[in-house]
């Protein structure tokens, strides 16, 4: 340490610490006690007997012993410690003097300030002329700041002094604690021999301790190894026995499973083979009946090579092959093979017992009949020859010098499974038979043969009736392609609602109501799904009895009798789809219709009112209209009884056409939105303050999602994946594009600029207009419809709305109701086949030609069809208006319809949900 530097414990040489420890030990004290007495108290205890320590570093000859040092070093260390103590005492004295001086200075200053204040208070203040003499007041204000500053300085100084004193005490206390905690050790011997002996003893003690530790470790290791050896010997043997036992069990189980599977497979394959042979026997019997019904004819004798291939001989050869292989079969399979042998023998006997016609001239047309008989014989012989070849391929005959084949173990493949390969191409054979039947039908018959006597033709007609009664037509099975398309369409319509419609409406409202619009659309959707499953599907698509013209019945409440096996008809005879898929598809229509109404009452309707609306309005408006427009008995029922009255809803009975919901969805929802807006009243500030959309980006995104989902809405309404679905998809593309373009042009002409809001509105208007005509109009007619609908909707959304001053918040009436009316009436025109339309199918003509799958197109009369469309539009408007008024008034006078004024001004997001859509 340098002179004048502040005293610090860290500045002491470590060797000095060691010397101090030795001095304390010789004095019989701890290091802390010795330092207290020698440094702090100023008393130096007498050193004990022994050599004096030194602060000098040890030399190699001294063995680096810290205790063998000269006496001078000890005196030097003592003087250093004395100087440290003196410096500490001097520092304390100087600090006390500074404090005393500061106190005296402060007292003097305070005295002078008091005198100045007293003198200032004693001098009277002379009042100015013209004023009354005021009572003099002491002028102490100018000294108050000085006093406060001085008091602050004194406080800070006192705090600094206390802090310094505390640091000093802490330093001394830390020094004492460190010295007291230092471990002391006994003095080492002074002489070199004693040092060496002492060190050697320490090394020996440590070595002995290490050896003991190693010995204990080796003993523990020996015990562990012995334990592992014994455990391993017992465990390996036990595990081997256990593994062997388990392996045997698994092998036995696998052997039993294989035997069982092979047995079951053999049984199934033998049953299939017997069934195939039975079908072949029936076909042969049919040929015999047809041959017996024909008049006797003279045919030329068959060539020798054909005579060798007679069916009876082929059957006999196959029987011989089966008998020769019977010895190689298992005992359980011999009976099956014997039955097959008997069946083939019977077929051969039938073919061989039939008398051959005698050669000679026959009546006119006998050559055709004989050709057909030879074709039948040749085909039968070909089939039998193919069967014989497959037998030879799968079961080669045994050689004469070969030993008898041993019995087959149960695990080998049975003979039945190999025999089944004879008839693997059963489907191909049936196709060949159909081609053969077509060839028979295509054989020309001469006029003489067609004019054969009635008595000769009668037996031919009677024989099949007596031999084989007519079989019932099989029930139609859903096509996987149609089912897949309907599943995809259902998901697409759901995409229209969430998030398509929610984002479209959400972007059109103000920022403070964005979240409430999303919530309202979502809640209406989930309530609509549950209600549709419980009672909506039954009220829309079931027999309503006496009210069948207007609403369905209770036959499908809670999806009664709706199972994965139940099917519903489509628009083609003999085609069905699963009823569950149809129910789910129509469910999405009910949900989006109720959600569309929210566009007319946005930003002011209570959330509780929306919940009640989602339950009541479809019950009174949507379900009945869906039943009136889309409910009918189906094409098969109409084709089977073309003269009976057709069971259908009211608007279907009018002959009105609505492919995907122009009246049911859009007119219905648009009229309800207008009624709700009128009953609810305008928004606060409507007409006096601007209410622009808060995010056209979200609106355009929602419009795009609506367009994508609308392909499921329109093309899925065909219920089949065929050309009409493709027509609906093309019309949805081109009509929407034309309407979007038309709206942009209309705005450009009337307002001198286009807008993104106009483009989004035009796209939706085109989708609405093409909905009822999607499967009826031609593509060119769809483009014309799109170009026409946008100007009409622009007129209602701007001129009519401003003139009547109704607050249709998001133009649900101006786009959906007006666009739906234009599209529904235009469907009656665009369906005209002369204008490229698809026409209307007349299901009463489907079975007139004997083929129920072919139906004629009904005669088109423009006035009749347009009148039917107008009647449907008027009924939809009236029904929706009355039902909606009932629902809105019922809600208004029960739970309340409109939000409070404060809630509306603050925004429904915060007032009703306590949330915000945005936080920036």
Coordinates of C-alpha atoms in Angstrom, one line a residue, residues 37 42-43 64 106 145 180 196 295-296 351 367 510-511 523 627 679 705 771 787 825 869 890 909:
X37 CA -5.9 -6.5 20.9
X42 CA -3.1 -0.9 20.6
X43 CA -1.8 -3.8 22.8
X64 CA 8.9 -23.0 1.7
X106 CA -24.1 26.1 10.5
X145 CA -35.6 29.8 0.1
X180 CA -12.4 -15.0 12.9
X196 CA 10.3 -34.0 6.5
X295 CA -89.4 -75.3 -84.9
X296 CA -87.3 -78.3 -86.1
X351 CA -76.0 -81.0 -73.6
X367 CA -80.3 -70.9 -91.4
X510 CA -67.9 0.2 -38.7
X511 CA -64.9 -0.9 -36.7
X523 CA -74.3 -18.0 -33.5
X627 CA -91.1 -27.5 -48.5
X679 CA -89.5 -2.5 -37.5
X705 CA -64.8 -16.9 -50.4
X771 CA -78.9 -19.3 -58.3
X787 CA -75.1 -8.0 -67.1
X825 CA -88.3 -14.5 -63.2
X869 CA -92.2 -18.0 -61.9
X890 CA -92.7 -11.0 -31.0
X909 CA -68.3 -5.1 -29.5

